[in-house]
Coordinates of C-alpha atoms and ligand atoms in Angstrom, one line a residue:
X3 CA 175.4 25.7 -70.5
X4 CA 174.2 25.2 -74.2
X5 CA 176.6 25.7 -76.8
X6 CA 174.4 27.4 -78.5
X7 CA 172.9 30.0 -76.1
X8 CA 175.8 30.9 -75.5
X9 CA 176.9 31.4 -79.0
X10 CA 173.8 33.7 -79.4
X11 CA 175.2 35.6 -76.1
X12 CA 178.8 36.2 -78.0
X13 CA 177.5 37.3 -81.0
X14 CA 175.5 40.2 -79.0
X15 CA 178.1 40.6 -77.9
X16 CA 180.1 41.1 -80.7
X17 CA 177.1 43.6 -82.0
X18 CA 177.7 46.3 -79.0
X19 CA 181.6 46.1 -79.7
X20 CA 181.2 46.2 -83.3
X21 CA 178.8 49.6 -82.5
X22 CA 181.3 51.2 -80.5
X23 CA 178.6 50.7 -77.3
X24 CA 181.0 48.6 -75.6
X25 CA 181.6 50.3 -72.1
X26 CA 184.3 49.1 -70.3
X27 CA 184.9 49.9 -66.5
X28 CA 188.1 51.4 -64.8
X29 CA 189.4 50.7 -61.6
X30 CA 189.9 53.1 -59.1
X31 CA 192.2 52.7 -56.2
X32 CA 191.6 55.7 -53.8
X33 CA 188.5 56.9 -52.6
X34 CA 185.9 58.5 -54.5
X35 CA 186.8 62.8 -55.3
X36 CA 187.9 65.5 -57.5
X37 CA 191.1 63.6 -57.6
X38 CA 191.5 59.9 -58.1
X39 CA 194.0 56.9 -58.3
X40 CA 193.1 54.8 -61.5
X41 CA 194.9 51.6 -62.0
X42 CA 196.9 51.0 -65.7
X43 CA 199.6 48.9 -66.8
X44 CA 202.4 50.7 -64.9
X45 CA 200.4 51.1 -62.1
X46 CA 198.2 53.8 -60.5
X47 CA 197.8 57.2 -62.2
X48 CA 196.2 60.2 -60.5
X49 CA 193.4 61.8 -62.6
X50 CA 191.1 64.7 -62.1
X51 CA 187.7 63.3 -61.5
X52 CA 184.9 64.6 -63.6
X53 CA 181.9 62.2 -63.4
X54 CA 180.6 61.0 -59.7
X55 CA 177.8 62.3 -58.4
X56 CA 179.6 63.4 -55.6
X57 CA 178.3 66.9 -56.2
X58 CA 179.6 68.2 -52.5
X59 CA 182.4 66.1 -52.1
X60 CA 181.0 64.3 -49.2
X61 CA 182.0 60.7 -50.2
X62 CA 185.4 60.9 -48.8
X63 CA 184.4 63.0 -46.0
X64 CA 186.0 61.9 -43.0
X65 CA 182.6 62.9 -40.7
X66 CA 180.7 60.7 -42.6
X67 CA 183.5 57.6 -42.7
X68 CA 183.9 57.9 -39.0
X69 CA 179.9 57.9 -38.5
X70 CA 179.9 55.1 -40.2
X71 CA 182.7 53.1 -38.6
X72 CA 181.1 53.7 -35.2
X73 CA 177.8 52.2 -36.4
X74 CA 180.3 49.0 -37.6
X75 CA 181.8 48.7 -34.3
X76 CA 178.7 49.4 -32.6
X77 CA 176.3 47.2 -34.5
X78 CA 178.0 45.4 -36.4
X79 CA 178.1 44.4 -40.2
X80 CA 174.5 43.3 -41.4
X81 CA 170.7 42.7 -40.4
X82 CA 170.4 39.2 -42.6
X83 CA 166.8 40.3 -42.3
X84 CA 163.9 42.6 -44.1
X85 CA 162.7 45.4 -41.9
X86 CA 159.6 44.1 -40.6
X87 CA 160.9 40.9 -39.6
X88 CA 164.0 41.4 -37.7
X89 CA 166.1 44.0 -39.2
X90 CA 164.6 47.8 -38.3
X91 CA 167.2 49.5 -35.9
X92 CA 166.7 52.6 -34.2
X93 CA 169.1 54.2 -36.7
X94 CA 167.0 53.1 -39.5
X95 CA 163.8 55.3 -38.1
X96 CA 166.5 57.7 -37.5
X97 CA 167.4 58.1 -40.8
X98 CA 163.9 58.2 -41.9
X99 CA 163.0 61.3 -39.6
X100 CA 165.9 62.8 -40.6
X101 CA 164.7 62.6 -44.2
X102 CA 161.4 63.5 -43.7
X103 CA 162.5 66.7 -41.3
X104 CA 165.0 67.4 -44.1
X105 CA 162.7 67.2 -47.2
X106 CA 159.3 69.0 -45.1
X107 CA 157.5 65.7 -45.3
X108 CA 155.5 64.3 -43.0
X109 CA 157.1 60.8 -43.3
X110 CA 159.5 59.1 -45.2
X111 CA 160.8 55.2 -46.2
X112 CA 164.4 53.6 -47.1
X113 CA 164.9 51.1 -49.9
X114 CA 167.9 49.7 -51.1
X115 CA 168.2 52.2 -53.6
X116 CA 166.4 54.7 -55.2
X117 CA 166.1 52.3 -58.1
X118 CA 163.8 50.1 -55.8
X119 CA 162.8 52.8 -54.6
X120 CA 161.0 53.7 -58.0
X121 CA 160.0 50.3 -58.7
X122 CA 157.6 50.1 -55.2
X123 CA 155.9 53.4 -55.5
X124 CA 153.8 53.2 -58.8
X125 CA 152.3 49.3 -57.9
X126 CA 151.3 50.3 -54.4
X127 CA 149.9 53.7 -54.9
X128 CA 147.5 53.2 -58.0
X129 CA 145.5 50.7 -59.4
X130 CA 143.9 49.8 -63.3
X131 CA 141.7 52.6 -62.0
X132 CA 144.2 55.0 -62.1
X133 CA 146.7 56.7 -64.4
X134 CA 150.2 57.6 -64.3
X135 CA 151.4 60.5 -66.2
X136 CA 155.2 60.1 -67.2
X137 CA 157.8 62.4 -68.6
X138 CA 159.5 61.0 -72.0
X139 CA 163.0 61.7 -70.1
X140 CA 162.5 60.5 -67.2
X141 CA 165.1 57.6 -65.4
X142 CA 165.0 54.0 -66.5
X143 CA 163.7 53.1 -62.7
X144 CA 160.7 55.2 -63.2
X145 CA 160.0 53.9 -66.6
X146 CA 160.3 50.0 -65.2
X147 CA 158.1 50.6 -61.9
X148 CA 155.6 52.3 -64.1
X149 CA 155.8 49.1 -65.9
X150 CA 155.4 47.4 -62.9
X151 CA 151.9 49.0 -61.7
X152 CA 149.0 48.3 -63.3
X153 CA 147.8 52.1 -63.9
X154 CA 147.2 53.5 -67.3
X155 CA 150.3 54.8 -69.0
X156 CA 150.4 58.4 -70.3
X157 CA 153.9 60.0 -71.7
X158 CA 154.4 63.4 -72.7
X159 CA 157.3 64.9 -74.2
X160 CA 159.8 66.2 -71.9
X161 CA 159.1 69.1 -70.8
X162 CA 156.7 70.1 -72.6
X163 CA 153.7 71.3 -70.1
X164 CA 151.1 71.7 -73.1
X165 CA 151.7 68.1 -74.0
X166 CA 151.4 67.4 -70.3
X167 CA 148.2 69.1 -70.3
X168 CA 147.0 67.0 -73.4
X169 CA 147.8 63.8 -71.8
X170 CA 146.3 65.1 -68.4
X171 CA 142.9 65.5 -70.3
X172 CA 143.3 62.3 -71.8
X173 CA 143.8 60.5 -68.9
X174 CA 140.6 62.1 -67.4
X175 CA 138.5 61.2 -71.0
X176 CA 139.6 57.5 -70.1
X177 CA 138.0 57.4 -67.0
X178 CA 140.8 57.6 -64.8
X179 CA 140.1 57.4 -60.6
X180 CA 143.3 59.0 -59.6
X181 CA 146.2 60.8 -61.7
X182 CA 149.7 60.8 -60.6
X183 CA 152.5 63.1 -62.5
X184 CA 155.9 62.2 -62.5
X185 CA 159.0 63.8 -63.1
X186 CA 162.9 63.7 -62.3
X187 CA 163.2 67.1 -60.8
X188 CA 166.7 67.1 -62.8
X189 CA 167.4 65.1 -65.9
X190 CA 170.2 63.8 -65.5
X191 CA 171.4 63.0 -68.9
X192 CA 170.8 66.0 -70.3
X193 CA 171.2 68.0 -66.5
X194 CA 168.2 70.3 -67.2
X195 CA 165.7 71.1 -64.1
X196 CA 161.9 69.7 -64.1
X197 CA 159.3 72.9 -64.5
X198 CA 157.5 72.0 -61.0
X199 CA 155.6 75.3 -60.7
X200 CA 154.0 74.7 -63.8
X201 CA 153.8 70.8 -63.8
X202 CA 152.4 71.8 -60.0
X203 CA 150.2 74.3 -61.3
X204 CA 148.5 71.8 -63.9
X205 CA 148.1 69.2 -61.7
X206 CA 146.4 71.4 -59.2
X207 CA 144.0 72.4 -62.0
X208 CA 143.3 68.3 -63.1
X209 CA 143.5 67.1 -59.8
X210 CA 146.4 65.4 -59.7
X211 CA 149.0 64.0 -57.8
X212 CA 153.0 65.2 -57.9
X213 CA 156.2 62.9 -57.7
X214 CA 159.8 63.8 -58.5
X215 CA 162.4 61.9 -58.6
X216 CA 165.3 64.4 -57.1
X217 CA 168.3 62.3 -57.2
X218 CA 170.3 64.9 -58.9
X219 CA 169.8 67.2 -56.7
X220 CA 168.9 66.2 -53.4
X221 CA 171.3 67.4 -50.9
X222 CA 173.0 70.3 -53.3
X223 CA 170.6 72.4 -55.1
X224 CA 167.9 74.5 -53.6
X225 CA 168.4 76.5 -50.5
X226 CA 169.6 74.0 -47.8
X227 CA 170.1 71.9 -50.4
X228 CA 166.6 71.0 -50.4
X229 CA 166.2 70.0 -54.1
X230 CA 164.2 71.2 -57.2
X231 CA 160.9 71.7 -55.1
X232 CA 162.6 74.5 -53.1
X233 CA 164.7 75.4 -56.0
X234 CA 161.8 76.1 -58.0
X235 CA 159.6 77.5 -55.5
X236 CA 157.4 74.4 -56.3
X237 CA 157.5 73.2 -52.3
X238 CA 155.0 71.3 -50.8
X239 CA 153.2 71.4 -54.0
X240 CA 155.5 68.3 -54.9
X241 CA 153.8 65.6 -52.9
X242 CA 155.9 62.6 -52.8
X243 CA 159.9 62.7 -53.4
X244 CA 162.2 60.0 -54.1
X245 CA 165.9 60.1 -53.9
X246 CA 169.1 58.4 -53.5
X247 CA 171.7 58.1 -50.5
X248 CA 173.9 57.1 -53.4
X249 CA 174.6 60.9 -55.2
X250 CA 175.1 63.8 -53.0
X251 CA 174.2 62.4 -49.7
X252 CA 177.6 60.5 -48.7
X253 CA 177.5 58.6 -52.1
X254 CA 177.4 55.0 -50.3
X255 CA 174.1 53.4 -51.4
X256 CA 170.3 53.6 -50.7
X257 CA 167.0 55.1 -51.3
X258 CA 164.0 56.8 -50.0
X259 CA 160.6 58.0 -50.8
X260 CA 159.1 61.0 -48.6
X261 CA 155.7 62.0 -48.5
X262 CA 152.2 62.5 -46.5
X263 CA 151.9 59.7 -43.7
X264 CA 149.1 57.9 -45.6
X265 CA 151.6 57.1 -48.3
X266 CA 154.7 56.0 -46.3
X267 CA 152.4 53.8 -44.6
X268 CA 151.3 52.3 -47.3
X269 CA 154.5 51.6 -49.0
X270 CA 156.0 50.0 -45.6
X271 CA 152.8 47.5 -45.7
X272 CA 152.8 46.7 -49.9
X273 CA 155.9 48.0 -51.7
X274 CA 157.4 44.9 -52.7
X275 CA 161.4 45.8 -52.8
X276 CA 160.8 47.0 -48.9
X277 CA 158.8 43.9 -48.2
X278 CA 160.9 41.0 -49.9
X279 CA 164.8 42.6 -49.4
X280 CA 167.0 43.3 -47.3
X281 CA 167.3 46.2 -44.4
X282 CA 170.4 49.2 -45.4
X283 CA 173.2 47.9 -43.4
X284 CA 173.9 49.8 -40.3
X285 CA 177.2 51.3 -41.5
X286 CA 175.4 52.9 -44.4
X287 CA 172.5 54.5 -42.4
X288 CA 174.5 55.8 -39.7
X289 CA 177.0 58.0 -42.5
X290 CA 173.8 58.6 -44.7
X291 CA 172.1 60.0 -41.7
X292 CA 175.4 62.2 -41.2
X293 CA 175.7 63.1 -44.8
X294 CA 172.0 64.7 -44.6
X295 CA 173.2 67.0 -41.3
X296 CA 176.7 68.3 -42.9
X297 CA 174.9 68.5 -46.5
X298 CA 171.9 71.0 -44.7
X299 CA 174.9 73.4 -43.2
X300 CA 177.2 73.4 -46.3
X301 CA 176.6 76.3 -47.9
X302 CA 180.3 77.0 -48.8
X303 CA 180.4 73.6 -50.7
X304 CA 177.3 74.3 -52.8
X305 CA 179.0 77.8 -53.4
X306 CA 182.0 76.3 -54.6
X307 CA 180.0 73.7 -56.7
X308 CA 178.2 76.6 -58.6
X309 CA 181.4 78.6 -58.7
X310 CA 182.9 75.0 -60.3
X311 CA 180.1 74.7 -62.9
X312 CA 180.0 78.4 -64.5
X313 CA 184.0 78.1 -64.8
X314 CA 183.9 75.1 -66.2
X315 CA 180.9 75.6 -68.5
X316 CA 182.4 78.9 -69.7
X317 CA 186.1 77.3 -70.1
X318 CA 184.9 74.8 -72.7
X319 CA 182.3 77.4 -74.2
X320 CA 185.2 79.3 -75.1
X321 CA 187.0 76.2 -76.5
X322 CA 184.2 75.9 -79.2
X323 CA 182.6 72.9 -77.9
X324 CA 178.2 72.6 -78.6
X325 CA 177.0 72.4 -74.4
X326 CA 173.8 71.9 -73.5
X327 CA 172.4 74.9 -71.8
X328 CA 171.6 74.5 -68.2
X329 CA 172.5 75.6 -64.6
X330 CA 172.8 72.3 -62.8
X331 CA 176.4 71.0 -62.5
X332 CA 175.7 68.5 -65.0
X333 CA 176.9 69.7 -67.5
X334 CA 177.1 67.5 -70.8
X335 CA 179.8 68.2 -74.2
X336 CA 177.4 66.9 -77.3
X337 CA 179.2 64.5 -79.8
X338 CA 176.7 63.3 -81.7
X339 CA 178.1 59.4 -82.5
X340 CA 179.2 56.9 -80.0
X341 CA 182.3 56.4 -81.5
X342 CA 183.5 59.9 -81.5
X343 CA 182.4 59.9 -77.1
X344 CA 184.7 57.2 -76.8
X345 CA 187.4 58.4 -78.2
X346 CA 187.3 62.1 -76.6
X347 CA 187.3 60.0 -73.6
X348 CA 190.1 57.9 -74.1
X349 CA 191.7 60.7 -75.2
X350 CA 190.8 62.8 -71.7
X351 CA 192.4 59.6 -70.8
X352 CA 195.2 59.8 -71.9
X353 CA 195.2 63.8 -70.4
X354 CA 194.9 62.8 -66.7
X355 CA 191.0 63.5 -66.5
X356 CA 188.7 61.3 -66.1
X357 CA 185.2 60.9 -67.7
X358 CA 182.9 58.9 -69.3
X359 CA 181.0 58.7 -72.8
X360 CA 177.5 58.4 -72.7
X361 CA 175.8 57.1 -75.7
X362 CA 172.9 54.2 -76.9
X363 CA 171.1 52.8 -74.2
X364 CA 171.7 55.3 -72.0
X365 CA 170.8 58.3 -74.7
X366 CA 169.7 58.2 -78.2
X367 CA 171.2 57.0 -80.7
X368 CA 173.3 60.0 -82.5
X369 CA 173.2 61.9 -79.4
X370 CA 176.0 60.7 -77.5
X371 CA 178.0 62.7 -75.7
X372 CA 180.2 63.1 -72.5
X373 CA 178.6 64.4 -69.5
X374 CA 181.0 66.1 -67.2
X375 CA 179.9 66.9 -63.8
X376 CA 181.2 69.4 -61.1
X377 CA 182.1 68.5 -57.3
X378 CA 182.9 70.3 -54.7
X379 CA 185.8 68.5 -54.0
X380 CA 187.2 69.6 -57.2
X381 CA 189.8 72.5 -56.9
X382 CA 189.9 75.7 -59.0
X383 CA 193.3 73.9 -60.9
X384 CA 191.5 70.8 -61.1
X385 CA 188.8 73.1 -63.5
X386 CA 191.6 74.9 -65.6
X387 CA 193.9 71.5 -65.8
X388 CA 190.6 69.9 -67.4
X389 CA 189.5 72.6 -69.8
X390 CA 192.9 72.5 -71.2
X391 CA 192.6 69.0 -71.7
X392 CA 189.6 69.1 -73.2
X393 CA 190.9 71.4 -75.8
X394 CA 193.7 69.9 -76.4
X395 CA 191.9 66.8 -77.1
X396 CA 189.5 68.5 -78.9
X397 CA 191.6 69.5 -81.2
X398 CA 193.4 66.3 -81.9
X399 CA 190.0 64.6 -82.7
X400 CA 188.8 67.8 -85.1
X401 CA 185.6 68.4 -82.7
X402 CA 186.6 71.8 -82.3
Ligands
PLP6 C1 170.7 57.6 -59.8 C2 169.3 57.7 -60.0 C3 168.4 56.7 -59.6 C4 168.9 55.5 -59.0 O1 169.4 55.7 -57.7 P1 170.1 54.5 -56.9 O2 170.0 54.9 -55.5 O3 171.6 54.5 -57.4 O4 169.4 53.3 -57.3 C5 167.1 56.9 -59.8 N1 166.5 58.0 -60.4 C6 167.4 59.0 -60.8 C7 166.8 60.2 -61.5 C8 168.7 58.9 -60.7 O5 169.5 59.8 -61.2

């Protein structure tokens, strides 16, 4: 390659390090839960575990594993094809039904991931005729399939249902055929929860459509663990859903979107990352399909996630450190500069619990911070073993 591209490439490089952005990745050597084995110099180290999305635990569960080991033996590893070709199994319309039964929607449709998932919907459903009406906060695959479609762009300020209702009337002023308003049902950077009754409400009132993105809570929040829309008492008033296989629901990898029949129909005919890649492999759909029928029963785990996030959040509350406010078990410890994440990390590190600092791309600048999340696989020493690391820490770095 040329000497001097790559050159340029070092010295980028050598930008993010010099930031303090550089994020470096740890290996684990166990399976994913409240309690991990990370590999170091003098081999592995067992840590408490506060960042997967593994909000009920389920990514270890042994239901799930052996689900998916049948579907190995029985059908082996892949599909080497797209779904309408060659590569829909019975397990994939399965899994669909089960999503849609799951969710109250008529219908729904896997991806890859909820990423591609994101990047189909916006291109298929509207057109330069239409608009799309985006939250400020919303995730980086909603932000790039908006990109993708050719509908008007509106943004209004998270949150923030009058500016929502500005941009609404805006979008109507330009001439707009069909509106579409979109939100993650919970943020998950900052782990606050979408208002749908309102966003529902004003929608209703401009004649719009409804889409949230409910990765974060899919499968654990909401009775059932039905998501924001039941959480909220928003409902069927959401229209189309997204999610993720890849969070609460097993934790392996995948997406879906779930909706009325005209619009999963659709998307199977145009949405381009369903059209042009390749089918879930068999394994994943058979313990995905499981994860959604022990995630609908397990009550007890959501319990003990809840019980999980108001110890926790009160333990470092009482330490002195600045929370965001919230009920979701994200729950994020504000640190303002990248630098100062990092090293409450390393020093957590250090500590035997394990999380990660979040800081520029992935927030803005000056607001970096570490977001700890709760799991159900976490046990109540697990919580105290970690708030007293955090204060300990804490007070070795002067943050509190
Ligand atoms: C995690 C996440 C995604 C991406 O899901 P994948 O299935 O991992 O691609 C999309 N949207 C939101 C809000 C997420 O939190």
């Amino acid at each position: 390659m040329q000497a001097g591209y790559l050159d340029h490439l070092k010295t980028v490089l050598a930008e993010i390090e010099a930031a303090g952005l550089m994020k470096r990745e740890r290996q684990i050597t166990s399976p994913q839960g409240g309690s991990i084995a990370v590999a170091g110099p003098a081999g592995p180290r067992q840590m408490v575990n506060l960042c997967a999305n593994n909000y009920l635990g389920l990514a270890d569960h042994p239901e799930i594993a052996q689900a998916a080991s049948d579907a190995l033996t029985r059908y082996g590893f892949g599909m080497a094809s797209v779904r309408f070709i060659c590569g829909t199994l019975d397990l994939h319309r399965e899994l669909e039904h089960a999503t849609a039964r799951y969710l109250e929607k008529d219908d729904a449709i896997l991806f890859a991931a909820c990423f591609d998932a994101n990047g189909g919907l916006f291109e298929t459903l509207l057109t330069e005729d239409d608009a799309i009406i985006s939250d400020s906060l919303n995730h980086a695959s909603i932000i790039d399939g908006v990109r993708l479609s050719k509908a008007r762009r509106y943004r209004y300020q998270t949150s923030d249902i009058d500016d929502l209702e500005t941009q609404l009337k805006q979008s109507i002023e330009d001439g707009a055929r069909f509106r579409l308003v979109v939100t993650d049902g919970v943020f998950s950077m900052d782990g606050h929860i979408a208002n749908l009754p309102e966003i529902c409400a004003l929608a209703e009132q401009y004649g719009a459509l409804v889409a949230v993105d409910d990765c974060h809570a899919t499968g654990h929040l909401g009775a059932g663990g039905r998501g924001t829309p039941t959480l909220t008492g928003a409902g069927a008033r959401v229209d189309i859903l997204t999610g993720t296989f890849g969070k609460t629901l097993g934790g392996a990898m995948g997406g879906f979107i779930a909706g009325p029949q005209p619009v999963i129909d659709l998307l199977r005919q145009r949405a381009r990352p369903y059209l042009f890649s390749n089918a879930l492999a068999p394994a994943v759909a058979a313990g995905s399909l499981k994860a959604i029928e022990i995630a609908e029963k397990a009550d007890d785990r959501r319990e003990r996630l809840m019980h999980h996030t108001s110890r926790f959040r009160s333990g470092l509350s009482r330490a002195g450190f600045e929370l965001l406010p919230g009920q979701t078990p994200i729950i994020p410890v504000m640190l303002g500069e990248a630098s100062l994440a990092q090293d409450l990390a390393a020093a957590l590190d250090k500590r035997g619990v394990y999380v990660a600092g979040f800081f520029y791309p992935v927030v803005p600048r000056g607001r970096a911070r570490i977001r700890t999340q709760m799991s159900a696989a976490l046990e109540d020493k697990d919580i105290d073993f970690a708030i007293g690391a955090f204060a300990e820490a804490g007070k070795e770095l002067g943050i509190i």
